[in-house]
Every structure is written in C-alpha cells, then in structure tokens.
PDB file of C-alpha atoms in Angstrom:
ATOM      1  CA  MET A   1      54.404 106.088  57.721  1.00 68.00           C
ATOM      2  CA  ASP A   2      54.934 109.503  59.306  1.00 77.00           C
ATOM      3  CA  VAL A   3      58.174 110.056  61.145  1.00 76.00           C
ATOM      4  CA  PRO A   4      57.581 111.959  64.358  1.00 84.00           C
ATOM      5  CA  ALA A   5      59.073 115.433  64.471  1.00 86.00           C
ATOM      6  CA  PRO A   6      62.142 115.697  66.659  1.00 90.00           C
ATOM      7  CA  SER A   7      61.538 116.900  70.190  1.00 95.00           C
ATOM      8  CA  PRO A   8      62.751 120.380  71.142  1.00 95.00           C
ATOM      9  CA  ARG A   9      65.713 118.773  72.944  1.00 97.00           C
ATOM     10  CA  GLU A  10      66.621 116.803  69.819  1.00 97.00           C
ATOM     11  CA  ARG A  11      66.302 119.911  67.624  1.00 97.00           C
ATOM     12  CA  ILE A  12      68.588 121.827  69.965  1.00 98.00           C
ATOM     13  CA  LEU A  13      71.145 119.009  70.021  1.00 98.00           C
ATOM     14  CA  LEU A  14      71.119 118.511  66.241  1.00 97.00           C
ATOM     15  CA  THR A  15      71.452 122.248  65.646  1.00 98.00           C
ATOM     16  CA  ALA A  16      74.246 122.538  68.209  1.00 98.00           C
ATOM     17  CA  HIS A  17      75.983 119.528  66.663  1.00 98.00           C
ATOM     18  CA  ASP A  18      76.109 121.117  63.238  1.00 97.00           C
ATOM     19  CA  LEU A  19      77.073 124.582  64.481  1.00 98.00           C
ATOM     20  CA  PHE A  20      79.640 123.467  67.063  1.00 98.00           C
ATOM     21  CA  TYR A  21      81.327 121.166  64.560  1.00 97.00           C
ATOM     22  CA  ARG A  22      81.316 123.680  61.723  1.00 97.00           C
ATOM     23  CA  ASP A  23      81.970 126.947  63.566  1.00 97.00           C
ATOM     24  CA  GLY A  24      83.487 125.951  66.901  1.00 96.00           C
ATOM     25  CA  LEU A  25      82.335 125.874  70.504  1.00 96.00           C
ATOM     26  CA  ARG A  26      83.148 129.440  71.481  1.00 94.00           C
ATOM     27  CA  ALA A  27      82.045 131.025  68.198  1.00 95.00           C
ATOM     28  CA  THR A  28      78.591 129.460  68.491  1.00 97.00           C
ATOM     29  CA  GLY A  29      76.377 131.357  70.890  1.00 97.00           C
ATOM     30  CA  ILE A  30      73.289 130.118  72.667  1.00 97.00           C
ATOM     31  CA  ASP A  31      71.092 132.736  70.956  1.00 97.00           C
ATOM     32  CA  ARG A  32      72.100 131.386  67.558  1.00 98.00           C
ATOM     33  CA  ILE A  33      71.343 127.793  68.599  1.00 98.00           C
ATOM     34  CA  ILE A  34      67.969 128.891  69.965  1.00 98.00           C
ATOM     35  CA  ALA A  35      67.122 130.765  66.769  1.00 98.00           C
ATOM     36  CA  GLU A  36      68.232 128.018  64.389  1.00 97.00           C
ATOM     37  CA  SER A  37      66.594 125.210  66.377  1.00 97.00           C
ATOM     38  CA  GLY A  38      63.305 127.134  66.538  1.00 97.00           C
ATOM     39  CA  VAL A  39      62.798 126.821  70.285  1.00 97.00           C
ATOM     40  CA  ALA A  40      62.019 129.415  72.906  1.00 97.00           C
ATOM     41  CA  LYS A  41      64.763 130.505  75.283  1.00 97.00           C
ATOM     42  CA  LEU A  42      62.872 128.993  78.235  1.00 97.00           C
ATOM     43  CA  THR A  43      62.610 125.654  76.392  1.00 97.00           C
ATOM     44  CA  PHE A  44      66.333 125.731  75.687  1.00 97.00           C
ATOM     45  CA  TYR A  45      67.218 126.273  79.337  1.00 97.00           C
ATOM     46  CA  ARG A  46      64.783 123.569  80.467  1.00 97.00           C
ATOM     47  CA  CYS A  47      66.597 121.123  78.175  1.00 97.00           C
ATOM     48  CA  PHE A  48      70.129 122.407  78.767  1.00 97.00           C
ATOM     49  CA  PRO A  49      70.660 124.528  81.890  1.00 97.00           C
ATOM     50  CA  SER A  50      74.043 125.711  80.582  1.00 94.00           C
ATOM     51  CA  LYS A  51      76.129 125.899  77.443  1.00 94.00           C
ATOM     52  CA  ASP A  52      78.698 123.666  79.165  1.00 93.00           C
ATOM     53  CA  GLU A  53      76.075 120.944  79.560  1.00 95.00           C
ATOM     54  CA  LEU A  54      75.085 121.302  75.901  1.00 97.00           C
ATOM     55  CA  ILE A  55      78.744 121.005  74.860  1.00 96.00           C
ATOM     56  CA  ARG A  56      79.179 117.816  76.915  1.00 96.00           C
ATOM     57  CA  THR A  57      75.967 116.395  75.427  1.00 97.00           C
ATOM     58  CA  PHE A  58      77.131 117.362  71.931  1.00 98.00           C
ATOM     59  CA  LEU A  59      80.452 115.565  72.466  1.00 97.00           C
ATOM     60  CA  ASP A  60      78.709 112.443  73.804  1.00 97.00           C
ATOM     61  CA  TYR A  61      76.360 112.484  70.798  1.00 98.00           C
ATOM     62  CA  ARG A  62      79.241 113.083  68.379  1.00 98.00           C
ATOM     63  CA  HIS A  63      81.156 110.219  69.959  1.00 98.00           C
ATOM     64  CA  GLU A  64      78.309 107.752  69.413  1.00 98.00           C
ATOM     65  CA  ARG A  65      77.763 108.873  65.805  1.00 97.00           C
ATOM     66  CA  TRP A  66      81.437 108.977  64.879  1.00 98.00           C
ATOM     67  CA  MET A  67      82.344 105.634  66.456  1.00 98.00           C
ATOM     68  CA  ALA A  68      79.404 103.918  64.738  1.00 98.00           C
ATOM     69  CA  TRP A  69      80.527 105.399  61.418  1.00 98.00           C
ATOM     70  CA  PHE A  70      84.191 104.481  62.065  1.00 98.00           C
ATOM     71  CA  VAL A  71      83.476 100.827  62.837  1.00 98.00           C
ATOM     72  CA  ASP A  72      81.084 100.547  59.886  1.00 98.00           C
ATOM     73  CA  ALA A  73      83.495 102.257  57.473  1.00 98.00           C
ATOM     74  CA  LEU A  74      86.393 100.047  58.575  1.00 98.00           C
ATOM     75  CA  GLY A  75      84.234  96.993  57.874  1.00 98.00           C
ATOM     76  CA  ARG A  76      83.293  98.334  54.446  1.00 98.00           C
ATOM     77  CA  LYS A  77      86.999  98.882  53.719  1.00 98.00           C
ATOM     78  CA  GLY A  78      87.897  95.278  54.506  1.00 97.00           C
ATOM     79  CA  ALA A  79      88.962  95.423  58.146  1.00 97.00           C
ATOM     80  CA  VAL A  80      89.104  92.110  59.970  1.00 96.00           C
ATOM     81  CA  ALA A  81      90.239  91.350  63.504  1.00 95.00           C
ATOM     82  CA  GLY A  82      94.017  91.046  63.509  1.00 95.00           C
ATOM     83  CA  GLY A  83      94.206  91.793  59.774  1.00 95.00           C
ATOM     84  CA  GLY A  84      96.321  94.913  59.982  1.00 96.00           C
ATOM     85  CA  LEU A  85      96.031  98.671  59.809  1.00 97.00           C
ATOM     86  CA  ALA A  86      95.655  99.172  56.042  1.00 96.00           C
ATOM     87  CA  PRO A  87      91.845  99.748  56.166  1.00 98.00           C
ATOM     88  CA  LEU A  88      92.423 102.889  58.229  1.00 98.00           C
ATOM     89  CA  VAL A  89      93.664 104.808  55.170  1.00 98.00           C
ATOM     90  CA  PRO A  90      90.592 104.362  52.924  1.00 98.00           C
ATOM     91  CA  THR A  91      88.346 104.851  55.958  1.00 98.00           C
ATOM     92  CA  LEU A  92      89.886 108.220  56.712  1.00 98.00           C
ATOM     93  CA  ALA A  93      89.961 109.074  52.995  1.00 98.00           C
ATOM     94  CA  GLU A  94      86.177 108.675  52.984  1.00 98.00           C
ATOM     95  CA  TRP A  95      85.828 111.038  55.944  1.00 98.00           C
ATOM     96  CA  PHE A  96      88.312 113.603  54.625  1.00 97.00           C
ATOM     97  CA  ALA A  97      86.413 113.722  51.305  1.00 97.00           C
ATOM     98  CA  ASP A  98      83.172 114.692  53.044  1.00 96.00           C
ATOM     99  CA  PRO A  99      82.462 118.352  52.205  1.00 95.00           C
ATOM    100  CA  LEU A 100      81.443 118.885  55.852  1.00 95.00           C
ATOM    101  CA  PHE A 101      84.794 117.587  57.184  1.00 97.00           C
ATOM    102  CA  ARG A 102      86.248 119.985  59.733  1.00 97.00           C
ATOM    103  CA  GLY A 103      88.606 117.668  61.563  1.00 97.00           C
ATOM    104  CA  CYS A 104      88.034 115.821  64.790  1.00 98.00           C
ATOM    105  CA  ALA A 105      85.409 117.422  67.011  1.00 98.00           C
ATOM    106  CA  PHE A 106      87.329 116.138  70.038  1.00 97.00           C
ATOM    107  CA  ILE A 107      90.720 117.496  69.016  1.00 97.00           C
ATOM    108  CA  ASN A 108      88.998 120.776  68.134  1.00 97.00           C
ATOM    109  CA  ALA A 109      87.179 120.884  71.489  1.00 96.00           C
ATOM    110  CA  ILE A 110      90.261 120.284  73.623  1.00 95.00           C
ATOM    111  CA  ALA A 111      92.235 122.803  71.572  1.00 94.00           C
ATOM    112  CA  GLU A 112      89.475 125.357  71.968  1.00 93.00           C
ATOM    113  CA  VAL A 113      88.554 125.005  75.640  1.00 90.00           C
ATOM    114  CA  GLY A 114      91.352 122.921  77.144  1.00 81.00           C
ATOM    115  CA  GLY A 115      90.664 122.241  80.790  1.00 76.00           C
ATOM    116  CA  SER A 116      88.513 125.336  81.275  1.00 80.00           C
ATOM    117  CA  GLN A 117      85.239 123.404  81.147  1.00 78.00           C
ATOM    118  CA  PRO A 118      84.613 120.568  83.585  1.00 72.00           C
ATOM    119  CA  GLY A 119      84.410 117.153  82.012  1.00 89.00           C
ATOM    120  CA  ILE A 120      85.505 118.070  78.475  1.00 93.00           C
ATOM    121  CA  ALA A 121      89.016 116.612  78.804  1.00 92.00           C
ATOM    122  CA  GLN A 122      87.616 113.347  80.168  1.00 93.00           C
ATOM    123  CA  ILE A 123      85.103 113.037  77.309  1.00 95.00           C
ATOM    124  CA  VAL A 124      87.909 113.637  74.808  1.00 95.00           C
ATOM    125  CA  GLN A 125      90.161 111.074  76.515  1.00 95.00           C
ATOM    126  CA  ASN A 126      87.351 108.500  76.535  1.00 97.00           C
ATOM    127  CA  HIS A 127      86.695 109.070  72.835  1.00 98.00           C
ATOM    128  CA  LYS A 128      90.370 108.647  71.968  1.00 98.00           C
ATOM    129  CA  GLN A 129      90.605 105.505  74.113  1.00 98.00           C
ATOM    130  CA  ASP A 130      87.583 104.000  72.346  1.00 98.00           C
ATOM    131  CA  MET A 131      89.091 104.838  68.955  1.00 98.00           C
ATOM    132  CA  GLN A 132      92.379 103.254  70.033  1.00 98.00           C
ATOM    133  CA  GLN A 133      90.566 100.074  71.123  1.00 98.00           C
ATOM    134  CA  VAL A 134      88.961  99.755  67.691  1.00 98.00           C
ATOM    135  CA  ILE A 135      92.391 100.202  66.119  1.00 98.00           C
ATOM    136  CA  ALA A 136      93.850  97.601  68.514  1.00 97.00           C
ATOM    137  CA  GLY A 137      91.316  95.131  67.164  1.00 97.00           C
ATOM    138  CA  LEU A 138      92.880  95.503  63.715  1.00 97.00           C
ATOM    139  CA  LEU A 139      96.235  94.306  65.047  1.00 96.00           C
ATOM    140  CA  PRO A 140      97.289  90.764  65.834  1.00 93.00           C
ATOM    141  CA  ALA A 141      96.938  89.891  69.505  1.00 92.00           C
ATOM    142  CA  GLY A 142     100.140  89.976  71.468  1.00 90.00           C
ATOM    143  CA  ALA A 143     102.259  91.813  73.963  1.00 88.00           C
ATOM    144  CA  GLY A 144     102.789  94.836  71.717  1.00 91.00           C
ATOM    145  CA  GLN A 145      99.207  95.197  70.500  1.00 94.00           C
ATOM    146  CA  GLN A 146      98.241  98.130  72.737  1.00 95.00           C
ATOM    147  CA  ALA A 147     101.508 100.011  72.171  1.00 96.00           C
ATOM    148  CA  MET A 148     101.109  99.608  68.398  1.00 96.00           C
ATOM    149  CA  ALA A 149      97.465 100.715  68.610  1.00 97.00           C
ATOM    150  CA  SER A 150      98.535 103.781  70.577  1.00 97.00           C
ATOM    151  CA  ALA A 151     101.127 104.662  67.921  1.00 97.00           C
ATOM    152  CA  ALA A 152      98.592 104.113  65.133  1.00 98.00           C
ATOM    153  CA  ALA A 153      96.000 106.270  66.929  1.00 98.00           C
ATOM    154  CA  LEU A 154      98.605 109.013  67.249  1.00 98.00           C
ATOM    155  CA  ALA A 155      99.277 108.751  63.506  1.00 97.00           C
ATOM    156  CA  VAL A 156      95.522 108.929  62.797  1.00 98.00           C
ATOM    157  CA  ASP A 157      95.144 112.046  64.953  1.00 98.00           C
ATOM    158  CA  GLY A 158      98.101 113.638  63.189  1.00 97.00           C
ATOM    159  CA  ALA A 159      96.578 112.827  59.810  1.00 98.00           C
ATOM    160  CA  ILE A 160      93.285 114.416  60.867  1.00 98.00           C
ATOM    161  CA  VAL A 161      95.042 117.644  61.836  1.00 97.00           C
ATOM    162  CA  ARG A 162      97.141 117.586  58.651  1.00 96.00           C
ATOM    163  CA  ALA A 163      93.993 117.052  56.555  1.00 97.00           C
ATOM    164  CA  GLN A 164      92.499 120.198  58.087  1.00 95.00           C
ATOM    165  CA  MET A 165      95.593 122.209  57.200  1.00 94.00           C
ATOM    166  CA  GLU A 166      96.661 120.794  53.833  1.00 93.00           C
ATOM    167  CA  GLY A 167      93.908 118.562  52.559  1.00 91.00           C
ATOM    168  CA  GLY A 168      93.321 114.856  52.643  1.00 92.00           C
ATOM    169  CA  GLU A 169      95.865 113.638  50.097  1.00 93.00           C
ATOM    170  CA  ALA A 170      98.898 115.020  51.948  1.00 91.00           C
ATOM    171  CA  ALA A 171      97.602 113.594  55.204  1.00 95.00           C
ATOM    172  CA  LEU A 172      96.838 110.188  53.727  1.00 97.00           C
ATOM    173  CA  ALA A 173     100.262 109.840  52.105  1.00 95.00           C
ATOM    174  CA  GLY A 174     102.010 110.320  55.433  1.00 95.00           C
ATOM    175  CA  LEU A 175      99.517 108.113  57.253  1.00 97.00           C
ATOM    176  CA  ARG A 176      99.945 105.317  54.713  1.00 96.00           C
ATOM    177  CA  LEU A 177     103.715 105.400  55.260  1.00 95.00           C
ATOM    178  CA  LEU A 178     103.460 105.379  59.058  1.00 95.00           C
ATOM    179  CA  LEU A 179     100.843 102.646  59.211  1.00 96.00           C
ATOM    180  CA  GLY A 180     102.847 100.521  56.780  1.00 93.00           C
ATOM    181  CA  ALA A 181     105.856 100.794  59.083  1.00 93.00           C
ATOM    182  CA  LEU A 182     103.735  99.868  62.106  1.00 90.00           C
ATOM    183  CA  ASP A 183     102.215  96.896  60.275  1.00 86.00           C
ATOM    184  CA  ALA A 184     105.636  95.628  59.087  1.00 74.00           C
ATOM    185  CA  PRO A 185     106.628  93.942  62.374  1.00 62.00           C
ATOM    186  CA  ALA A 186     103.288  92.137  62.440  1.00 53.00           C
ATOM    187  CA  ALA A 187     103.656  90.839  58.880  1.00 50.00           C
TER     188      ALA A 187
END
C-alpha cells in the first residue's frame, strides 16, 4: 500500500523540527527551512505566516511526540502507577544515548528566546507541567505527591542539561542518587 506523500505543511514542520532541534531556533532561518523542505516561499507563508508561528507549532508537535515517547519508554522500563521513580533513569538513559540527542527542546527554546516571543514561555510551562504529571503518577498517592513530583522533575531537567554538557553517564549518576533519595520516604 502506498503511503501518501506528506503535505507541504507537514514537510515544512518536519524539516523545521529537525533543524530547530539540532541547530537552534535563531540559527535556523526561514530560507533554509524552505530550501530543505522543498516548498516555494509563497507556500511556506501560506502555511506559516511567521517564523514565530512555526516555532510555536514546532514546540506543540515536539511536545506530542516527546510525551508519547516518554510515557511509552517509562512503561517499557517497568513503570507502574505508584511504583516509584526508578524507571526514570533507564528511560532517560535511552534518550541520552540517541545520537540525535541535543537536550530538551523546551529548555533550549526558553534559554534561546526567553519571553521575547509571545506564547513560547506558556508552551514550555505546559510541557513541563505535563511531564511533572506523568512523574507524579509514578509516586504513591498522598499529600506530598505533587511536591515530590516537582522535585523529581527538577532533577530530570538538571540531568538533561548535564547530559548536554558532560554526557549521559555523569547526568544519570547524579539523577539516580537524587531520585533514590526522593523515593526513600515513600519506601
């Protein structure tokens, strides 16, 4: 069965996804996205009237892809509701080992553009809240569940940044220690 070719909008988004994640938001120009996606400039601007809109669409798309992967990977690493934080380490190890790993697109985006582009900070906050809710599901229910999930999410974000700077093993060692300490009260 033939798979239909992606629409021009999809080609633009997929190209932008790869370039924005690999090279950064500011370093990736519209002309490069147009050239690499194989669309005409007019087609690009019909699909995305501005680079800001393309960046927001990229982040929404990245969020959906990354969260689906995260939930699936946690399940493959043995995560169960209320079972503890340990599956986070092998999940992140899998991501850090990917040759295309360049950190968190959301941390990178907020570091790169801050509040200069409307809506970016809110998209980043929503992504981090969704990640924290998944992490909360790993913890036993109780009064401290959200506070522990917040601390674990902070540790995960720190490990992501550390993995960019020093490699995955250094990041995972520290993360393992922090998550073990957070899990200890629950055990």
